[in-house]
CSV table of C-alpha atoms in Angstrom, one decimal:
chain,number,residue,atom,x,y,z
K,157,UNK,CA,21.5,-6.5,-1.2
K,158,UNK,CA,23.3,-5.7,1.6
K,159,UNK,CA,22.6,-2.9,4.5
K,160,UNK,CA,25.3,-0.8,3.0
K,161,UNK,CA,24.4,-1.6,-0.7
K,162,UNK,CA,20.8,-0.4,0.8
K,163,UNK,CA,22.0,2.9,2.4
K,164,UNK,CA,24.1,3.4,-0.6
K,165,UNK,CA,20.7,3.6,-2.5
K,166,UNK,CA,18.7,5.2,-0.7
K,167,UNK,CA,20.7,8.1,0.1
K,168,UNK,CA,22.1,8.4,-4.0
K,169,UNK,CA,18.2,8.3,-4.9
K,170,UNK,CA,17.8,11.1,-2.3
K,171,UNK,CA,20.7,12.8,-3.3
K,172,UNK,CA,19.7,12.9,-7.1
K,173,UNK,CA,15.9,14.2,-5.8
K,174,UNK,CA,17.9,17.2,-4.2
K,175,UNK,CA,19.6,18.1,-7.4
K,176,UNK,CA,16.6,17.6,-9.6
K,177,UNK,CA,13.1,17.8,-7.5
K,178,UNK,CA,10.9,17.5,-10.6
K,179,UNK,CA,12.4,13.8,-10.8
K,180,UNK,CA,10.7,13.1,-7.5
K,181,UNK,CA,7.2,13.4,-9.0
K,182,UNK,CA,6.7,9.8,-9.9
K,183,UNK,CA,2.8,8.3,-11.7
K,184,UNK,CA,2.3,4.8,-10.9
K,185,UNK,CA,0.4,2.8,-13.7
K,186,UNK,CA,-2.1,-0.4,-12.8
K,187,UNK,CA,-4.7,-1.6,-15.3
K,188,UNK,CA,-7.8,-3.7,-14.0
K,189,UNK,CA,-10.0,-6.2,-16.3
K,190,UNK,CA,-13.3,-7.7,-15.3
K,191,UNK,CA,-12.4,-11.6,-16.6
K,192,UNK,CA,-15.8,-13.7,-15.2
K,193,UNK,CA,-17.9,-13.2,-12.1
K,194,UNK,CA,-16.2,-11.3,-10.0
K,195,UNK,CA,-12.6,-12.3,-10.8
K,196,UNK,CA,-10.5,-9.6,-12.3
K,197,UNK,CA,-6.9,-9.6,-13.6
K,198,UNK,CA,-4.4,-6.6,-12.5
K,199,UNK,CA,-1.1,-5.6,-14.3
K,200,UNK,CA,1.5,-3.7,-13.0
K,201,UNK,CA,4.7,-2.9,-15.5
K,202,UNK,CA,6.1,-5.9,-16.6
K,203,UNK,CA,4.8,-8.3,-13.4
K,204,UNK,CA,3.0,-11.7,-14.1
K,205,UNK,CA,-0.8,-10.6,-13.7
K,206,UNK,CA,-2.2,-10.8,-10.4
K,207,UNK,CA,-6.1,-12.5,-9.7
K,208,UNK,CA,-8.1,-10.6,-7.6
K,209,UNK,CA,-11.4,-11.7,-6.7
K,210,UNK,CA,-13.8,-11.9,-4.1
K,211,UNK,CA,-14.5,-15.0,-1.5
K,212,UNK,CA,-17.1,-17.7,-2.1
K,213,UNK,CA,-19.5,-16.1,0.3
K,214,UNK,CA,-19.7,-13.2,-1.3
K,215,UNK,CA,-20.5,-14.3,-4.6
K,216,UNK,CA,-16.8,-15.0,-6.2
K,217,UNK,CA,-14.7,-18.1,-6.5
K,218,UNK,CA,-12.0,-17.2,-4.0
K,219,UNK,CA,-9.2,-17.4,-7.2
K,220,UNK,CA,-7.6,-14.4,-5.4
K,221,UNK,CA,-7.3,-11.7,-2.2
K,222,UNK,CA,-10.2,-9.3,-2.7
K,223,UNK,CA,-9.3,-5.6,-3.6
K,224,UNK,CA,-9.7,-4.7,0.3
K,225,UNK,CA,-7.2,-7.3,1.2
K,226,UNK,CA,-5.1,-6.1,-1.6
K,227,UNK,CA,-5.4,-2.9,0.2
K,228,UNK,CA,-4.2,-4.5,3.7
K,229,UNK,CA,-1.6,-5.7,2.7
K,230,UNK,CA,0.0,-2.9,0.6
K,231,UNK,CA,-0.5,-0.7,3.4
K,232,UNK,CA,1.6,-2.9,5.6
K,233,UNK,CA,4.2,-3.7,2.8
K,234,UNK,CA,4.9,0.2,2.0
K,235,UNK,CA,5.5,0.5,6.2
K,236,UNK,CA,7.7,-2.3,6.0
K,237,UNK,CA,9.6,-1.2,2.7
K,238,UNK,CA,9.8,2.2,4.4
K,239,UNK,CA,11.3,0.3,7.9
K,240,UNK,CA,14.0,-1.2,5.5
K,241,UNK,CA,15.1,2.2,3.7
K,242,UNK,CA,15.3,4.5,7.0
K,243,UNK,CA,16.3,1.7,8.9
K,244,UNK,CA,19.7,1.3,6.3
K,245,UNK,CA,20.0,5.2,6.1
K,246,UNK,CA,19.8,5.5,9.9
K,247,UNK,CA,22.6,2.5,10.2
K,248,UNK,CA,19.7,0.5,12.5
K,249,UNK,CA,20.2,-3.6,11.5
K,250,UNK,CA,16.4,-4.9,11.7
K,251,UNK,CA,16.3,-8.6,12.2
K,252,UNK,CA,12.8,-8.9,11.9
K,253,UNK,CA,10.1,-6.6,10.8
K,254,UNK,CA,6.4,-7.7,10.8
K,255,UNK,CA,3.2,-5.9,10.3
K,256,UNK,CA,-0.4,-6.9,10.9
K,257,UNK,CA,-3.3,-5.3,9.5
K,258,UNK,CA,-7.0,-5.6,10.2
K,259,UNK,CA,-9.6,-3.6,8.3
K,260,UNK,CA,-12.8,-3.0,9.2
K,261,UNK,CA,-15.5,-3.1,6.6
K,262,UNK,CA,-19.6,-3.0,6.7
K,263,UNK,CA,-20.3,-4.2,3.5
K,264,UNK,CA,-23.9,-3.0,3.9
K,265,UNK,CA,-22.3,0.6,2.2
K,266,UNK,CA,-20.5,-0.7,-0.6
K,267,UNK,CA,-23.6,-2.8,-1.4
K,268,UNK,CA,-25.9,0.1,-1.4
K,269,UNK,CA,-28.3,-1.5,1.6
K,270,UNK,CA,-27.3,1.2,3.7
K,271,UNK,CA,-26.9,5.0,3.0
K,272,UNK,CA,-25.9,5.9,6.2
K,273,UNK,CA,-22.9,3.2,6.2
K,274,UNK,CA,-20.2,4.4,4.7
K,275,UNK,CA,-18.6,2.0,1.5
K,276,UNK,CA,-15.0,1.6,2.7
K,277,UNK,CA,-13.3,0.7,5.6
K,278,UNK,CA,-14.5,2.2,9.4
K,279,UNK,CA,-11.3,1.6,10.8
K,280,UNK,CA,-7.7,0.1,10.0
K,281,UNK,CA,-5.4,-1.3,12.8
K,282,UNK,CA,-1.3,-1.9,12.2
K,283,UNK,CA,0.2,-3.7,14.6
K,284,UNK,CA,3.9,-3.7,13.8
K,285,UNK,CA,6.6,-6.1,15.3
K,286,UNK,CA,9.8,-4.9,15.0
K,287,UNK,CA,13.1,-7.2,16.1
K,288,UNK,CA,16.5,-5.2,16.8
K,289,UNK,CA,19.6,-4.6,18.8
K,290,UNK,CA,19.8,-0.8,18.2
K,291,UNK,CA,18.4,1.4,21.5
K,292,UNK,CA,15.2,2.2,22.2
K,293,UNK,CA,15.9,6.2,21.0
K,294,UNK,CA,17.0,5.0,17.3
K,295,UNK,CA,14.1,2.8,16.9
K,296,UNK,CA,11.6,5.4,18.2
K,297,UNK,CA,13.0,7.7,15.5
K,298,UNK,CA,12.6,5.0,12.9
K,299,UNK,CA,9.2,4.3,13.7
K,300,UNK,CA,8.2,8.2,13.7
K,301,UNK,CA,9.8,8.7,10.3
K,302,UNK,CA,8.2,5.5,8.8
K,303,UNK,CA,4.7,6.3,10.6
K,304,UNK,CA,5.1,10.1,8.8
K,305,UNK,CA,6.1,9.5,5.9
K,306,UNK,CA,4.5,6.1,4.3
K,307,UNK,CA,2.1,7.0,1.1
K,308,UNK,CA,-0.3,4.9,1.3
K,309,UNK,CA,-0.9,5.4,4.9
K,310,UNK,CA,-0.8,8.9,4.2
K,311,UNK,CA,-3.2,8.5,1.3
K,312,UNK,CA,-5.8,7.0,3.3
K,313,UNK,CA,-5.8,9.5,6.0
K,314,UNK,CA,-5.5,12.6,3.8
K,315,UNK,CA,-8.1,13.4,1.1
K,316,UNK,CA,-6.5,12.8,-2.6
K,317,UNK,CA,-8.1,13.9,-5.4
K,318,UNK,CA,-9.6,11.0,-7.7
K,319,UNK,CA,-10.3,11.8,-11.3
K,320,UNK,CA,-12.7,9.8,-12.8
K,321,UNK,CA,-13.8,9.0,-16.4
K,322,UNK,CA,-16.2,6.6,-17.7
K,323,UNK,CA,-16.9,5.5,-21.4
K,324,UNK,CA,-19.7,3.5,-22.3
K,325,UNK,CA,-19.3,1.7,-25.6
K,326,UNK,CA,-16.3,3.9,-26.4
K,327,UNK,CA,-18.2,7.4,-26.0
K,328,UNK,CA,-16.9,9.7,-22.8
K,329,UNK,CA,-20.1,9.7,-20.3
């Protein structure tokens, strides 16, 4: 697709969100299965299944990122699919747009060893690399409408609501 067809996009998905806001309001769908050890299989619409699992030193056979890689890197892909959208409806050509991201994680926490560790990540660092001839102005507008606007980055810093049920053998708990 090129820049324009990307622009063209963009701006007729916004434009249809103007005229009917109550199509905005998207649910995303994954389903998880436990399939041996740690391994576990994740489907997303119609996608081939993806293996997540844990590394060998931690007790799983390394068939897969872990979920807190998984994390990582969708937190870096939404930034970078966000770059590409505002970058097209803004008329900036990226040549290159790279992101690197580094979570920190005391697994102490999640493993119940420590209660005053927390189970998720302390700290999450994005170093972004951005290549392009547009001026320095345009590209600091880009990267303060990605950096405001991304949902996952904005789900991690903002408190969501999780809902959670459990059935054991089929019966609500």
């Amino acid at each position: 697709m090129s820049q324009e067809e990307l622009k063209a996009a963009v701006m007729g998905v916004m434009e249809a969100f103007t005229k009917n806001p109550e199509a905005a309001k998207v649910v995303y769908r994954s389903k998880t299965e436990l399939v041996e050890n740690l391994r576990c299989k994740g489907t997303i619409r119609n996608f081939d299944p993806y293996t997540i699992d844990e590394p060998k030193d931690f007790g799983g056979g390394d068939a897969g990122p872990s979920p807190v890689e998984f994390l990582c890197m969708i937190l870096g892909a939404c930034q970078e699919i966000l770059y590409a959208a505002y970058a097209a409806s803004m008329d900036i050509k990226l040549d290159e747009c790279k992101i690197d991201v580094k979570g920190n994680i005391d697994f102490r926490g999640c493993l119940g060893m420590d209660d005053n560790t927390p189970p998720g990540f302390s700290k999450i660092e994005l170093v972004t690399h951005i290549k392009s001839s547009a001026s320095e102005e345009a590209l600091s507008q880009l990267v303060n409408a990605v950096e405001g606007r991304c949902p996952i980055y904005d789900s991690l810093i903002r408190p969501v609501e999780v809902v959670d049920e459990v059935f054991i053998n089929g019966v609500k708990k």
